[in-house]
Coordinates of C-alpha atoms and ligand atoms in Angstrom, one line a residue:
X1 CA 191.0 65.6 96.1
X2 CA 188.2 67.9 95.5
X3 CA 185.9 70.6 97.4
X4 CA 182.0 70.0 96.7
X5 CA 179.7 73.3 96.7
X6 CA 176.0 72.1 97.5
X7 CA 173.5 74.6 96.8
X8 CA 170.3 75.6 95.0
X9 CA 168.3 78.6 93.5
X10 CA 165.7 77.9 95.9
X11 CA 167.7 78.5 98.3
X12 CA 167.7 81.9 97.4
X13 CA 164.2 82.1 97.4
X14 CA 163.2 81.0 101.1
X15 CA 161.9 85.0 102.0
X16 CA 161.5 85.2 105.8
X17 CA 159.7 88.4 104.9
X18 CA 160.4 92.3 104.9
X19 CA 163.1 93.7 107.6
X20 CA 163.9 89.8 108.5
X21 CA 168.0 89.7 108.9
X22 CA 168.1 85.9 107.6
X23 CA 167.8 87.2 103.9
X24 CA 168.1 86.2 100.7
X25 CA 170.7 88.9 100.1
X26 CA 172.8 86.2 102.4
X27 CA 173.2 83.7 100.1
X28 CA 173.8 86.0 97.0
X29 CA 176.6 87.9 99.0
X30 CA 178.1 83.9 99.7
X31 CA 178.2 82.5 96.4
X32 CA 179.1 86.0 94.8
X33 CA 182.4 85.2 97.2
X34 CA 182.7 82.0 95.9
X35 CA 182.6 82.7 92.2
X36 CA 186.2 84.5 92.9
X37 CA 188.4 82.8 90.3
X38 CA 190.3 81.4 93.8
X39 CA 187.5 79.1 93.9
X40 CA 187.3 77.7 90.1
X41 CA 188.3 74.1 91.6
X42 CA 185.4 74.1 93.7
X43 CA 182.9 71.4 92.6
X44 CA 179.1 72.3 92.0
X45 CA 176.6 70.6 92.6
X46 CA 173.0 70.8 93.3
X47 CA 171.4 69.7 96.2
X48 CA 168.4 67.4 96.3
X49 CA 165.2 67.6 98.5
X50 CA 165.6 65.1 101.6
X51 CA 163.5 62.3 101.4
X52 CA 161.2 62.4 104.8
X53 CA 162.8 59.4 105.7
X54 CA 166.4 61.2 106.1
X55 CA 164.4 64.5 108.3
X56 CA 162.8 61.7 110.1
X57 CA 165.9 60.4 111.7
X58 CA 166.1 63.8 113.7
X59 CA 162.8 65.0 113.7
X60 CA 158.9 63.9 114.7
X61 CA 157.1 63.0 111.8
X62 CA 154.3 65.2 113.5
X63 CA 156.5 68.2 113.7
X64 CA 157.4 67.8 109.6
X65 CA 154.1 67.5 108.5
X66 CA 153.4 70.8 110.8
X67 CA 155.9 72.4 108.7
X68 CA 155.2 71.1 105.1
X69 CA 151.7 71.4 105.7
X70 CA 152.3 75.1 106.5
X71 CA 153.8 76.2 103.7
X72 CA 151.9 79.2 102.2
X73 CA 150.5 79.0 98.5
X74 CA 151.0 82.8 99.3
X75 CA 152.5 85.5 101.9
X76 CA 153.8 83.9 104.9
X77 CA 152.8 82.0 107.8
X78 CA 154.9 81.9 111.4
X79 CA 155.8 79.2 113.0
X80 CA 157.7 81.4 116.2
X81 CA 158.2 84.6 116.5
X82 CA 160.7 84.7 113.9
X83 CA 160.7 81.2 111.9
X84 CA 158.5 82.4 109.0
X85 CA 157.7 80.6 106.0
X86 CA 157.1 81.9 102.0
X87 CA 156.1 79.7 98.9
X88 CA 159.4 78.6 98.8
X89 CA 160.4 77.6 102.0
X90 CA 159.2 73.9 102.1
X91 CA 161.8 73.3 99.1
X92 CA 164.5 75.3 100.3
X93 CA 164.1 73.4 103.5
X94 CA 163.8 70.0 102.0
X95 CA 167.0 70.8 99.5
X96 CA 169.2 72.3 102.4
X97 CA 169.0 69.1 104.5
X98 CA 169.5 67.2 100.9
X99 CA 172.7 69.3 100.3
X100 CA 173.9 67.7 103.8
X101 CA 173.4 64.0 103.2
X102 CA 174.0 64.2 99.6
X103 CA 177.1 65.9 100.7
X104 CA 178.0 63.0 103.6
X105 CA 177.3 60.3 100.6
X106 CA 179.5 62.2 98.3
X107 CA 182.3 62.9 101.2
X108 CA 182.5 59.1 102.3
X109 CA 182.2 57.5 98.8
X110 CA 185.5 59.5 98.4
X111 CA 184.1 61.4 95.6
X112 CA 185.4 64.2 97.2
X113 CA 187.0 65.4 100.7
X114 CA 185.3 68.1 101.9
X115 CA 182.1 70.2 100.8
X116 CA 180.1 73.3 101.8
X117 CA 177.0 73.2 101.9
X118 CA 175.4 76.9 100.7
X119 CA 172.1 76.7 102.2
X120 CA 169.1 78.4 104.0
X121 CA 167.4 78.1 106.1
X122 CA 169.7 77.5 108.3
X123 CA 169.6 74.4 110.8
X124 CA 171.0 74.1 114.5
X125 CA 168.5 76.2 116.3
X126 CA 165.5 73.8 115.1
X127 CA 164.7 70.9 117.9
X128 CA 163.5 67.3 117.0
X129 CA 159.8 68.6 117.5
X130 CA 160.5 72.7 117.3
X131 CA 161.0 74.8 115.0
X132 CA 162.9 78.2 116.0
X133 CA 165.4 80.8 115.5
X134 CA 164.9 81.1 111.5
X135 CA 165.3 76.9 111.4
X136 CA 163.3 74.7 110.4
X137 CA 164.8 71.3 109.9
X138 CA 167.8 70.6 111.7
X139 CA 170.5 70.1 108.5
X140 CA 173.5 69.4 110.6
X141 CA 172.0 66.7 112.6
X142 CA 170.5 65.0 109.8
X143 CA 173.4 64.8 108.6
X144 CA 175.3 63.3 111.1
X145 CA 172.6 60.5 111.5
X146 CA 172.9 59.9 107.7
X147 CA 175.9 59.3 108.1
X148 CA 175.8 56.8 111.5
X149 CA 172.6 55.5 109.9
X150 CA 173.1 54.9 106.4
X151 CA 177.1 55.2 105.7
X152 CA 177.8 53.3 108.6
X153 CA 179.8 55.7 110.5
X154 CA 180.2 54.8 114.0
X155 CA 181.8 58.0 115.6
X156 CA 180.2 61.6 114.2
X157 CA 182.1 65.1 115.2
X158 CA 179.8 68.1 114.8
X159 CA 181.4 71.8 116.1
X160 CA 179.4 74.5 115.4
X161 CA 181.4 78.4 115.4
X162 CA 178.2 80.1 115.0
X163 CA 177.7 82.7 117.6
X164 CA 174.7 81.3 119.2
X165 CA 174.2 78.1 121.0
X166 CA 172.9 75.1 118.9
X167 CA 170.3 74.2 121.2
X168 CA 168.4 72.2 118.7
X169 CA 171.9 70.2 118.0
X170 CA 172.7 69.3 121.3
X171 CA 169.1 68.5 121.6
X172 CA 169.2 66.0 119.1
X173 CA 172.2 64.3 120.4
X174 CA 171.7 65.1 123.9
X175 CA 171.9 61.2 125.3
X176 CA 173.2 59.5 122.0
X177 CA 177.5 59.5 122.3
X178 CA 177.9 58.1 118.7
X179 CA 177.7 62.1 118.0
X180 CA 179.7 64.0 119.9
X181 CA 178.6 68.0 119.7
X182 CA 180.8 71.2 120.7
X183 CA 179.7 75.0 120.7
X184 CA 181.4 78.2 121.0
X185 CA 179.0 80.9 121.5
X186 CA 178.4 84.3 122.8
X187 CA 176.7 83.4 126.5
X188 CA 174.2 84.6 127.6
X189 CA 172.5 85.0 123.6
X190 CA 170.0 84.3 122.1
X191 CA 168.5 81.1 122.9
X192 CA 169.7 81.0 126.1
X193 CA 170.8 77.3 126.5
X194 CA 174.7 76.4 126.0
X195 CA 176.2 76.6 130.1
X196 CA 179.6 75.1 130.3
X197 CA 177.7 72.3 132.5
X198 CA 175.1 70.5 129.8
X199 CA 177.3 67.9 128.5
X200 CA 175.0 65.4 127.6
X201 CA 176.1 62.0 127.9
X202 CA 179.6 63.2 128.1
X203 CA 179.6 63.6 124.6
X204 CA 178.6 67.6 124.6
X205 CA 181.0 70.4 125.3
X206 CA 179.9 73.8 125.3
X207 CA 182.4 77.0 125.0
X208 CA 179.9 79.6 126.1
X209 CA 182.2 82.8 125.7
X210 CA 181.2 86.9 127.5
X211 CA 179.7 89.5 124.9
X212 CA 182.8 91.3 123.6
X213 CA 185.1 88.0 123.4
X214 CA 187.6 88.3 120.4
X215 CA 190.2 86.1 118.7
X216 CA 192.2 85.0 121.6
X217 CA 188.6 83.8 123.6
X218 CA 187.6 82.0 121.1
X219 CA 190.7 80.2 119.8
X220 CA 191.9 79.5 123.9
X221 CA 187.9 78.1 124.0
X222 CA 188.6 76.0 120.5
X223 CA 192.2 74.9 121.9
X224 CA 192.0 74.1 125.6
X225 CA 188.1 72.6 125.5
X226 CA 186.8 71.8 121.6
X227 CA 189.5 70.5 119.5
X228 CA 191.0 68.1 122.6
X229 CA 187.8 66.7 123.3
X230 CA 187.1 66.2 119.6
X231 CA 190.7 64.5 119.3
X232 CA 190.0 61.7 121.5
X233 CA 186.5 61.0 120.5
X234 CA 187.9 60.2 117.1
X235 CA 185.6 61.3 114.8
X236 CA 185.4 59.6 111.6
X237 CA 183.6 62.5 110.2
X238 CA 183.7 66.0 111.4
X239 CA 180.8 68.4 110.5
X240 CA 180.7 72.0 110.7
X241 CA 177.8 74.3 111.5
X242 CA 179.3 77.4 110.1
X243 CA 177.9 80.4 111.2
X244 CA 179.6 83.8 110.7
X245 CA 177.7 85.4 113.1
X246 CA 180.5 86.4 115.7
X247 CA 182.3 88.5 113.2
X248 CA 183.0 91.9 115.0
X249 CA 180.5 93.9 112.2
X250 CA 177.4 91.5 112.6
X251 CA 174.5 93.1 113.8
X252 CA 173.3 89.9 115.7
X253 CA 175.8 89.4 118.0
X254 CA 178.9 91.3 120.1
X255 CA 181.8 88.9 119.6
X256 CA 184.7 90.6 117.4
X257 CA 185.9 87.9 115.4
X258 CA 187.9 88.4 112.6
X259 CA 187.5 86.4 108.6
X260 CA 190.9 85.1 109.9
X261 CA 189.2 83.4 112.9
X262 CA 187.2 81.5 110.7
X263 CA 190.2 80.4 108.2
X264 CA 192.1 79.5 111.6
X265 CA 189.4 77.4 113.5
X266 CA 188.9 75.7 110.1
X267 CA 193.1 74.6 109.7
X268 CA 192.7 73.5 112.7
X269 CA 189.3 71.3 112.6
X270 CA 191.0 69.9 109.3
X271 CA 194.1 68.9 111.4
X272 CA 191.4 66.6 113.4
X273 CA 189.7 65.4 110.1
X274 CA 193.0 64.4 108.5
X275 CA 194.0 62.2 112.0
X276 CA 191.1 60.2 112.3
X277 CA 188.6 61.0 109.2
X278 CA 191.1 60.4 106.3
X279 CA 190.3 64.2 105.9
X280 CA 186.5 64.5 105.6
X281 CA 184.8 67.2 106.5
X282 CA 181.3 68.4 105.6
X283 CA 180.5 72.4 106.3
X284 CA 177.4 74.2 106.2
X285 CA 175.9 78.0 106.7
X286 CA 174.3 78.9 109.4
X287 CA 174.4 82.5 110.8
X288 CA 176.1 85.7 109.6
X289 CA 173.9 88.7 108.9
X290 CA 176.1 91.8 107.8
X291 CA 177.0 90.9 104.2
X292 CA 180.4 91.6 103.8
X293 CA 181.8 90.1 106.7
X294 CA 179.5 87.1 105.8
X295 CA 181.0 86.6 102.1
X296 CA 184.8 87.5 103.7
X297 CA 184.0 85.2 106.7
X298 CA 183.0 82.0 104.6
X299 CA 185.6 82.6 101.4
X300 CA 188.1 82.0 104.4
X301 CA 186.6 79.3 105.7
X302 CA 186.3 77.6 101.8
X303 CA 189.6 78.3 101.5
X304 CA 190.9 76.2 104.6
X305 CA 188.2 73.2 103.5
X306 CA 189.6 73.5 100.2
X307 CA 193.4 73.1 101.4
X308 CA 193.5 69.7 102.6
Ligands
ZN1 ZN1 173.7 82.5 114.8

């Protein structure tokens, strides 16, 4: 069965403004990576704008009308310190949440196995009423409550590689266990949250790893605490917030992961999908801010989704 490539032009067009590291360049530099002829069976499609009533499952209506209603006719307005919006951003953020669900419909209609979701701006930092750390709406966790909510699912697997916490994941899903949430991140980063000792309702585990971790940390971290604990929950669907961000050349972080971490941690999440999720998986960008490791770090990680 197939891959499923979600993405838009606008999702190009979301401009943080000058300097900002979540860039448009970003995106380019991914799907450049994926038009390799290694990646002709991918199939494309484009994402749609979430209807409100899909953000709305994660988010305060107050908090989305804060954001739409914010969306400069010109320049750029601030939400934080470094959340800004452009023209643009109200679509890009409406289509990379509609890239999700449409991507959870597509995945458990059995139209296809797996997708990536090539996206910005990116999601798991953003809270249910918050905006933050270059998110605005939470795509991940939208996702997993389109698929509880609307597909029926009853169990929901989210882990998330990126190398800072997703705090506004974990908030989301903090006391519901029909989503069960893992992180490995760089600790202490940038946003500060992600102690081996939030667990949520039991259904959170969090990997937080020392500045300067490598390959071995982070696989021991995804083999001894992540991949058990997302074995017995059973996921019937395992989501991925994919964030290239602890590759050794990214300017964001100091982890010195490798493009072959990201091809191995996604072998072995598939290993999961394929014993309790007849396979599905749904991926999507987060993080990853030097551009070549970026494009190298998530051609590896297509790769393994497309392998199943
Ligand atoms: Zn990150």
């Amino acid at each position: 069965m197939s891959t499923l490539l979600f993405t838009h032009p606008v999702e190009i067009e979301h401009d943080p403004g000058p300097g900002h590291p979540e860039r448009s360049d970003r995106l380019r530099a991914v799907l450049r990576a994926l038009d390799d002829p290694a990646f002709k069976r991918l199939e494309r499609r484009e994402a749609p704008e979430a209807p409100r009533a899909q953000i709305e499952r994660v988010h305060a209506p107050r908090y989305v009308d804060f954001v739409l209603k914010n969306v400069p006719k010109s320049g750029y307005v601030a939400i934080d310190a470094d959340t800004v919006m452009s023209p643009a951003s109200g679509e890009a953020a409406l289509r990379a949440a509609g890239a999700l669900t449409g991507a959870v419909d597509a995945v458990v209609a059995g139209a296809a196995k797996t997708a990536f979701c090539a996206v910005r701006p990116p999601g798991h930092h953003a809270e249910p009423a918050r905006g933050m750390g270059f998110c605005f709406f939470n795509n991940i966790a939208i996702a997993a409550r389109h698929a509880r909510d609307v597909a029926g699912l009853k169990r929901v697997g989210i882990v998330d590689f990126d190398v800072h916490h997703g705090n506004g994941t974990q908030a989301a899903f903090w006391e519901d266990p029909t989503v069960f949430f893992a992180s490995s991140h760089q600790y202490p980063l940038y946003p500060g949250t992600g102690a081996a000792d939030e667990r949520g309702a039991g259904n959170i585990v969090n990997v937080p790893l020392p500045p300067g971790s490598g390959s071995a940390a982070f696989r021991q971290g995804m083999e001894r605490d992540i991949l058990p604990a997302l074995d017995s929950f059973r996921p019937e669907l395992v989501l991925i917030s994919a964030g290239f961000d602890a590759h050794a050349q990214d300017p964001l972080a100091n982890m010195e992961l490798t493009e072959a971490d990201f091809g191995w941690v996604t072998a072995r999440l598939r290993e999961v999908a394929d014993r309790h999720a007849a396979g599905r998986m749904v991926s999507t960008l987060e993080g990853g801010y030097d551009l070549k490791a970026l494009a190298g770090s998530a051609a590896a990680h297509v790769t393994e989704l497309m392998a199943g």
